């Protein structure tokens, strides 16, 4: 079968099909099932991906069930990413530092937890030729997504991380985690300290929005209000993917900056999980086109 110009192989679900899936609540609007099933079908490999609405109190029971059924692995969404850390046998170095797991691999009953939000973000940068090793990066946000990105960026060689958050104590806790576990130097500030944010942008290679500012329905909000603070030679990434182009990214585009929307991170965090389960590279261009209607 030919689908959107790509060969699509019909794979029957049979006795050899391996189960993967998503645990969390709510999961009904997740794009992960269609992303992974599109990729399995495209490569013609015997896996399927299901979404399971599991409240946090039932997480342990669900994990034991999946283990008994010899599921190949699963993703975990909020609010279960932290709780999953305690339910696996071992964690990847990044997941251990972050203290959260979004992908589990089941190898003959041994569960390994990974955090592909950060590694997916870094892969997305690489695919877009944004080099940050040895550079200064400004990160706004200190929630779950920002934490994953900060730790992976630090592990991947970012020299200095300037973290701004609405609650300064959470920025300080994240900076402390980075400083204790990686060679990167991290500093923490309140997001309200816009003067320091402006100064930090003078020599940053990349600005990342890891807050909810700009996310629908509050699309007119942004971490900064002055486009002139952005230099045309810097890159600006937003983790928010609804809308695809946030107010921040519109400002950055108007200044001539390279802009990176949140869908790229969503795609590549999935691609990293896919590879951990199957040992195969996700056909990202097919998935991007069919699921997100975008080119990568
Ligand atoms: P989270 O853990 O709840 O963290 C929310 C972050 O936003 C915190 O830093 C919070 O600051 C900040 N924030 C919330 N409302 C704010 C406001 N009115 N003013 C200033 N700061 C505000 O959420 P998360 O999981 O990290 O998600 C953050 C964003 O990333 C969301 O838009 C989410 O959709 C997106 N995301 C994208 C991907 C992807 O693959 N692209 C993956 C995960 C998340 P405080 O600490 O002060 O509360």
CSV table of C-alpha atoms and ligand atoms in Angstrom, one decimal:
chain,number,residue,atom,x,y,z
A,1,UNK,CA,0.0,0.0,0.0
A,2,UNK,CA,1.3,3.5,-0.8
A,3,UNK,CA,0.3,6.2,1.7
A,4,UNK,CA,1.3,9.8,1.1
A,5,UNK,CA,4.0,8.7,-1.2
A,6,UNK,CA,5.6,6.3,1.3
A,7,UNK,CA,5.4,2.5,1.2
A,8,UNK,CA,3.1,1.3,4.0
A,9,UNK,CA,3.3,-2.3,5.1
A,10,UNK,CA,0.2,-3.8,6.6
A,11,UNK,CA,1.3,-5.7,9.7
A,12,UNK,CA,-1.3,-8.0,11.2
A,13,UNK,CA,-1.6,-8.1,15.0
A,14,UNK,CA,-0.8,-11.8,15.7
A,15,UNK,CA,0.7,-14.0,18.4
A,16,UNK,CA,4.2,-12.4,18.0
A,17,UNK,CA,3.1,-8.8,18.3
A,18,UNK,CA,4.8,-6.9,21.1
A,19,UNK,CA,2.8,-4.5,23.2
A,20,UNK,CA,3.9,-0.9,23.9
A,21,UNK,CA,1.7,1.9,25.2
A,22,UNK,CA,1.1,4.9,27.3
A,23,UNK,CA,0.2,5.1,31.0
A,24,UNK,CA,-1.3,8.2,32.6
A,25,UNK,CA,-4.5,10.2,33.1
A,26,UNK,CA,-5.9,11.7,30.9
A,27,UNK,CA,-4.5,10.0,27.8
A,28,UNK,CA,-7.4,10.3,25.4
A,29,UNK,CA,-5.9,13.2,23.4
A,30,UNK,CA,-2.4,11.8,23.2
A,31,UNK,CA,-0.8,11.7,19.8
A,32,UNK,CA,1.6,9.0,20.9
A,33,UNK,CA,-0.6,6.0,19.7
A,34,UNK,CA,-0.9,7.3,16.2
A,35,UNK,CA,2.8,8.4,16.1
A,36,UNK,CA,4.1,4.9,17.1
A,37,UNK,CA,1.5,2.8,15.2
A,38,UNK,CA,2.2,4.8,12.0
A,39,UNK,CA,6.0,4.1,12.5
A,40,UNK,CA,5.5,0.4,13.2
A,41,UNK,CA,3.3,0.1,10.1
A,42,UNK,CA,5.7,2.0,8.0
A,43,UNK,CA,8.6,-0.3,8.9
A,44,UNK,CA,6.4,-3.4,9.0
A,45,UNK,CA,7.5,-4.5,12.4
A,46,UNK,CA,5.4,-6.5,14.9
A,47,UNK,CA,4.6,-4.0,17.6
A,48,UNK,CA,1.4,-2.1,18.6
A,49,UNK,CA,0.9,0.9,20.9
A,50,UNK,CA,-2.2,1.5,23.1
A,51,UNK,CA,-3.2,4.3,25.5
A,52,UNK,CA,-4.2,3.2,29.0
A,53,UNK,CA,-6.0,5.7,31.3
A,54,UNK,CA,-4.4,4.8,34.6
A,55,UNK,CA,-4.8,7.0,37.7
A,56,UNK,CA,-1.7,7.5,39.8
A,57,UNK,CA,-3.0,5.2,42.6
A,58,UNK,CA,-3.3,2.3,40.1
A,59,UNK,CA,0.1,2.8,38.5
A,60,UNK,CA,1.9,0.0,40.4
A,61,UNK,CA,-0.8,-2.5,39.6
A,62,UNK,CA,-0.7,-1.5,35.9
A,63,UNK,CA,3.1,-1.8,35.8
A,64,UNK,CA,3.0,-5.3,37.4
A,65,UNK,CA,0.3,-6.3,34.9
A,66,UNK,CA,2.3,-5.1,31.9
A,67,UNK,CA,5.4,-6.8,33.2
A,68,UNK,CA,3.4,-10.1,33.6
A,69,UNK,CA,2.2,-9.8,30.1
A,70,UNK,CA,5.8,-9.2,28.9
A,71,UNK,CA,4.9,-5.9,27.3
A,72,UNK,CA,8.0,-4.5,25.5
A,73,UNK,CA,7.8,-1.1,27.2
A,74,UNK,CA,5.7,2.0,27.8
A,75,UNK,CA,5.6,5.7,28.0
A,76,UNK,CA,4.4,7.6,31.1
A,77,UNK,CA,2.7,10.9,31.0
A,78,UNK,CA,1.9,13.3,33.8
A,79,UNK,CA,1.3,12.9,36.6
A,80,UNK,CA,3.1,9.6,36.8
A,81,UNK,CA,6.7,10.5,35.5
A,82,UNK,CA,8.1,10.9,39.0
A,83,UNK,CA,6.2,7.9,40.5
A,84,UNK,CA,7.5,5.6,37.7
A,85,UNK,CA,11.1,6.2,38.9
A,86,UNK,CA,10.4,4.1,42.0
A,87,UNK,CA,8.8,1.3,40.0
A,88,UNK,CA,11.6,0.5,37.7
A,89,UNK,CA,14.7,-1.6,38.5
A,90,UNK,CA,17.2,0.9,37.1
A,91,UNK,CA,17.3,4.3,35.5
A,92,UNK,CA,19.4,5.9,32.8
A,93,UNK,CA,21.8,8.5,34.1
A,94,UNK,CA,19.7,11.4,32.9
A,95,UNK,CA,16.5,9.9,34.3
A,96,UNK,CA,18.2,9.3,37.7
A,97,UNK,CA,19.4,13.0,37.9
A,98,UNK,CA,16.0,14.4,36.7
A,99,UNK,CA,14.2,12.0,39.1
A,100,UNK,CA,11.5,11.2,36.4
A,101,UNK,CA,10.9,8.6,33.8
A,102,UNK,CA,8.8,8.9,30.6
A,103,UNK,CA,9.9,5.7,28.9
A,104,UNK,CA,10.3,2.2,30.3
A,105,UNK,CA,12.0,-0.7,28.5
A,106,UNK,CA,11.2,-4.2,29.7
A,107,UNK,CA,14.1,-6.6,29.1
A,108,UNK,CA,13.0,-10.1,30.3
A,109,UNK,CA,11.4,-8.6,33.4
A,110,UNK,CA,14.1,-6.1,34.1
A,111,UNK,CA,12.6,-2.6,33.8
A,112,UNK,CA,14.8,0.4,32.8
A,113,UNK,CA,13.5,3.9,33.0
A,114,UNK,CA,14.6,6.6,30.6
A,115,UNK,CA,13.7,10.3,30.1
A,116,UNK,CA,13.5,11.0,26.4
A,117,UNK,CA,11.9,14.5,26.8
A,118,UNK,CA,15.4,16.0,27.2
A,119,UNK,CA,17.3,13.7,24.8
A,120,UNK,CA,14.5,14.3,22.2
A,121,UNK,CA,14.8,18.0,22.6
A,122,UNK,CA,18.6,17.8,22.1
A,123,UNK,CA,18.2,15.5,19.1
A,124,UNK,CA,15.7,18.1,17.6
A,125,UNK,CA,18.4,20.8,18.1
A,126,UNK,CA,20.9,18.6,16.3
A,127,UNK,CA,18.6,17.9,13.4
A,128,UNK,CA,18.1,21.6,13.0
A,129,UNK,CA,21.8,22.3,13.2
A,130,UNK,CA,21.6,24.3,16.4
A,131,UNK,CA,24.9,23.7,18.3
A,132,UNK,CA,24.9,24.4,22.0
A,133,UNK,CA,28.0,22.6,23.3
A,134,UNK,CA,30.3,25.1,25.0
A,135,UNK,CA,27.6,27.8,24.8
A,136,UNK,CA,25.4,29.8,27.1
A,137,UNK,CA,21.7,28.8,27.1
A,138,UNK,CA,18.8,30.8,28.7
A,139,UNK,CA,16.0,28.5,29.9
A,140,UNK,CA,12.7,29.9,31.2
A,141,UNK,CA,10.8,27.4,33.3
A,142,UNK,CA,11.6,24.8,36.0
A,143,UNK,CA,8.7,22.4,35.7
A,144,UNK,CA,8.9,18.8,34.5
A,145,UNK,CA,9.7,19.6,30.8
A,146,UNK,CA,12.2,22.3,31.6
A,147,UNK,CA,13.9,20.0,34.2
A,148,UNK,CA,14.4,17.3,31.6
A,149,UNK,CA,15.8,19.7,29.0
A,150,UNK,CA,18.1,21.5,31.5
A,151,UNK,CA,19.7,18.2,32.7
A,152,UNK,CA,20.2,16.8,29.2
A,153,UNK,CA,21.5,20.0,27.8
A,154,UNK,CA,24.0,20.2,30.7
A,155,UNK,CA,25.0,16.5,30.2
A,156,UNK,CA,25.5,17.2,26.4
A,157,UNK,CA,28.0,20.0,27.0
A,158,UNK,CA,26.2,23.3,27.5
A,159,UNK,CA,28.7,25.5,29.4
A,160,UNK,CA,26.4,27.9,31.2
A,161,UNK,CA,22.6,27.6,31.9
A,162,UNK,CA,20.7,30.7,33.0
A,163,UNK,CA,17.4,29.5,34.5
A,164,UNK,CA,14.5,31.9,35.0
A,165,UNK,CA,11.3,30.8,36.6
A,166,UNK,CA,8.1,32.4,38.1
A,167,UNK,CA,8.9,30.7,41.4
A,168,UNK,CA,12.6,31.5,42.0
A,169,UNK,CA,13.0,28.6,44.5
A,170,UNK,CA,12.2,26.0,41.8
A,171,UNK,CA,14.7,27.6,39.5
A,172,UNK,CA,17.3,27.4,42.3
A,173,UNK,CA,16.5,23.8,43.0
A,174,UNK,CA,17.0,23.0,39.3
A,175,UNK,CA,20.2,24.9,39.1
A,176,UNK,CA,21.4,23.0,42.2
A,177,UNK,CA,20.6,19.7,40.5
A,178,UNK,CA,22.6,20.7,37.4
A,179,UNK,CA,25.5,22.0,39.4
A,180,UNK,CA,25.7,18.9,41.6
A,181,UNK,CA,25.5,16.4,38.7
A,182,UNK,CA,27.1,17.9,35.6
A,183,UNK,CA,30.1,20.1,34.6
A,184,UNK,CA,27.7,22.8,33.5
A,185,UNK,CA,27.4,26.0,35.6
A,186,UNK,CA,23.8,26.9,36.3
A,187,UNK,CA,22.4,30.2,37.8
A,188,UNK,CA,18.8,30.8,39.0
A,189,UNK,CA,16.7,33.9,38.7
A,190,UNK,CA,13.1,35.0,39.1
A,191,UNK,CA,11.3,35.4,35.7
A,192,UNK,CA,10.2,38.7,37.0
A,193,UNK,CA,13.8,39.9,36.9
A,194,UNK,CA,13.4,40.9,33.3
A,195,UNK,CA,16.5,43.2,33.4
A,196,UNK,CA,18.8,40.2,34.1
A,197,UNK,CA,16.9,38.2,31.5
A,198,UNK,CA,17.6,40.9,28.9
A,199,UNK,CA,21.3,41.0,29.8
A,200,UNK,CA,21.6,37.2,29.7
A,201,UNK,CA,20.3,37.2,26.1
A,202,UNK,CA,23.2,39.3,25.0
A,203,UNK,CA,25.5,36.3,24.7
A,204,UNK,CA,23.2,33.3,24.7
A,205,UNK,CA,23.2,30.9,21.7
A,206,UNK,CA,19.7,29.7,22.5
A,207,UNK,CA,16.6,30.9,24.4
A,208,UNK,CA,14.2,28.2,25.5
A,209,UNK,CA,10.7,28.7,26.8
A,210,UNK,CA,9.9,25.8,29.1
A,211,UNK,CA,7.0,27.5,30.8
A,212,UNK,CA,3.3,27.4,30.0
A,213,UNK,CA,3.4,31.0,28.8
A,214,UNK,CA,2.1,31.2,25.2
A,215,UNK,CA,0.1,28.0,25.5
A,216,UNK,CA,-3.5,28.0,24.3
A,217,UNK,CA,-5.8,29.5,25.4
A,218,UNK,CA,-3.4,32.2,26.8
A,219,UNK,CA,-1.7,32.7,23.5
A,220,UNK,CA,-1.0,36.4,24.0
A,221,UNK,CA,1.4,35.6,27.0
A,222,UNK,CA,5.1,35.3,26.6
A,223,UNK,CA,8.3,35.1,28.7
A,224,UNK,CA,9.4,38.4,27.1
A,225,UNK,CA,7.5,41.3,25.6
A,226,UNK,CA,10.4,43.1,23.7
A,227,UNK,CA,11.4,41.5,20.4
A,228,UNK,CA,14.6,43.7,20.3
A,229,UNK,CA,16.1,41.6,23.2
A,230,UNK,CA,16.4,38.8,20.7
A,231,UNK,CA,19.5,38.8,18.5
A,232,UNK,CA,19.1,37.6,14.9
A,233,UNK,CA,22.0,35.2,15.3
A,234,UNK,CA,20.5,33.3,18.2
A,235,UNK,CA,18.0,30.4,18.1
A,236,UNK,CA,14.7,30.4,20.0
A,237,UNK,CA,12.9,27.2,21.0
A,238,UNK,CA,9.5,26.8,22.5
A,239,UNK,CA,8.4,23.6,24.3
A,240,UNK,CA,4.8,24.7,23.9
A,241,UNK,CA,3.3,23.1,20.8
A,242,UNK,CA,-0.3,24.4,20.9
A,243,UNK,CA,-0.3,26.8,19.1
A,244,UNK,CA,2.5,25.6,16.8
A,245,UNK,CA,3.9,29.1,16.6
A,246,UNK,CA,3.7,30.9,19.9
A,247,UNK,CA,3.8,34.7,20.4
A,248,UNK,CA,7.5,34.2,21.5
A,249,UNK,CA,8.3,32.4,18.2
A,250,UNK,CA,6.5,35.0,16.2
A,251,UNK,CA,8.6,37.7,17.8
A,252,UNK,CA,11.8,35.7,17.2
A,253,UNK,CA,10.9,35.1,13.5
A,254,UNK,CA,10.3,38.8,13.1
A,255,UNK,CA,13.8,39.4,14.4
A,256,UNK,CA,15.3,36.9,12.0
A,257,UNK,CA,16.2,34.2,14.6
A,258,UNK,CA,16.1,30.5,13.9
A,259,UNK,CA,12.9,29.3,15.5
A,260,UNK,CA,12.0,25.8,16.8
A,261,UNK,CA,8.4,24.8,17.9
A,262,UNK,CA,7.4,22.3,20.5
A,263,UNK,CA,6.2,19.7,18.0
A,264,UNK,CA,9.8,18.9,17.0
A,265,UNK,CA,10.6,17.9,20.6
A,266,UNK,CA,7.3,15.9,20.8
A,267,UNK,CA,8.3,14.0,17.7
A,268,UNK,CA,11.9,13.3,18.7
A,269,UNK,CA,11.1,12.2,22.3
A,270,UNK,CA,8.8,9.6,20.7
A,271,UNK,CA,11.5,8.7,18.2
A,272,UNK,CA,14.0,8.0,21.0
A,273,UNK,CA,11.4,5.8,22.8
A,274,UNK,CA,10.7,4.0,19.6
A,275,UNK,CA,14.4,3.2,19.1
A,276,UNK,CA,14.8,2.0,22.7
A,277,UNK,CA,11.9,-0.5,22.2
A,278,UNK,CA,12.6,-1.7,18.7
A,279,UNK,CA,16.3,-1.0,18.0
A,280,UNK,CA,15.1,0.7,14.8
A,281,UNK,CA,15.2,4.4,13.9
A,282,UNK,CA,11.7,5.9,13.7
A,283,UNK,CA,10.9,7.1,10.2
A,284,UNK,CA,10.5,10.6,11.5
A,285,UNK,CA,9.8,12.3,8.2
A,286,UNK,CA,6.9,9.9,7.5
A,287,UNK,CA,5.5,10.4,11.1
A,288,UNK,CA,6.0,14.2,10.9
A,289,UNK,CA,4.1,14.4,7.6
A,290,UNK,CA,1.3,12.0,8.5
A,291,UNK,CA,0.7,12.9,12.1
A,292,UNK,CA,1.8,16.5,12.4
A,293,UNK,CA,1.4,17.6,8.8
A,294,UNK,CA,4.9,19.1,8.9
A,295,UNK,CA,8.3,18.6,7.2
A,296,UNK,CA,11.4,17.7,9.1
B,1,LIG,P1,4.8,22.0,34.7
B,1,LIG,O1,5.6,20.9,35.2
B,1,LIG,O2,3.4,22.2,35.2
B,1,LIG,O3,5.6,23.4,34.7
B,1,LIG,C1,5.0,24.6,34.3
B,1,LIG,C2,6.0,25.6,34.2
B,1,LIG,O4,5.4,26.8,33.6
B,1,LIG,C3,6.7,26.0,35.5
B,1,LIG,O5,8.0,26.5,35.2
B,1,LIG,C4,5.7,27.2,35.9
B,1,LIG,O6,6.3,28.1,36.8
B,1,LIG,C5,5.5,27.9,34.6
B,1,LIG,N1,4.3,28.7,34.5
B,1,LIG,C6,3.0,28.2,34.6
B,1,LIG,N2,2.2,29.3,34.5
B,1,LIG,C7,2.9,30.4,34.5
B,1,LIG,C8,2.6,31.8,34.4
B,1,LIG,N3,1.3,32.2,34.4
B,1,LIG,N4,3.6,32.7,34.4
B,1,LIG,C9,4.9,32.2,34.4
B,1,LIG,N5,5.3,30.9,34.5
B,1,LIG,C10,4.3,30.0,34.5
B,1,LIG,O7,4.5,21.7,33.1
B,1,LIG,P2,5.5,21.0,32.0
B,1,LIG,O8,5.1,19.6,31.9
B,1,LIG,O9,6.9,21.4,32.4
B,1,LIG,O10,5.1,21.8,30.7
B,1,LIG,C11,5.5,23.1,30.4
B,1,LIG,C12,5.1,23.4,28.9
B,1,LIG,O11,5.9,22.5,28.1
B,1,LIG,C13,3.7,23.1,28.6
B,1,LIG,O12,3.2,24.0,27.6
B,1,LIG,C14,3.7,21.7,27.9
B,1,LIG,O13,2.6,21.5,27.0
B,1,LIG,C15,5.0,21.8,27.2
B,1,LIG,N6,5.6,20.4,27.0
B,1,LIG,C16,6.0,20.1,25.7
B,1,LIG,C17,6.6,18.9,25.5
B,1,LIG,C18,7.0,18.6,24.1
B,1,LIG,O14,7.3,17.5,23.7
B,1,LIG,N7,7.1,19.6,23.2
B,1,LIG,C19,6.8,18.0,26.5
B,1,LIG,C20,6.4,18.3,27.8
B,1,LIG,C21,5.8,19.6,28.0
B,1,LIG,P3,6.2,27.8,38.4
B,1,LIG,O15,7.3,26.8,38.7
B,1,LIG,O16,6.5,29.1,39.0
B,1,LIG,O17,4.8,27.3,38.7
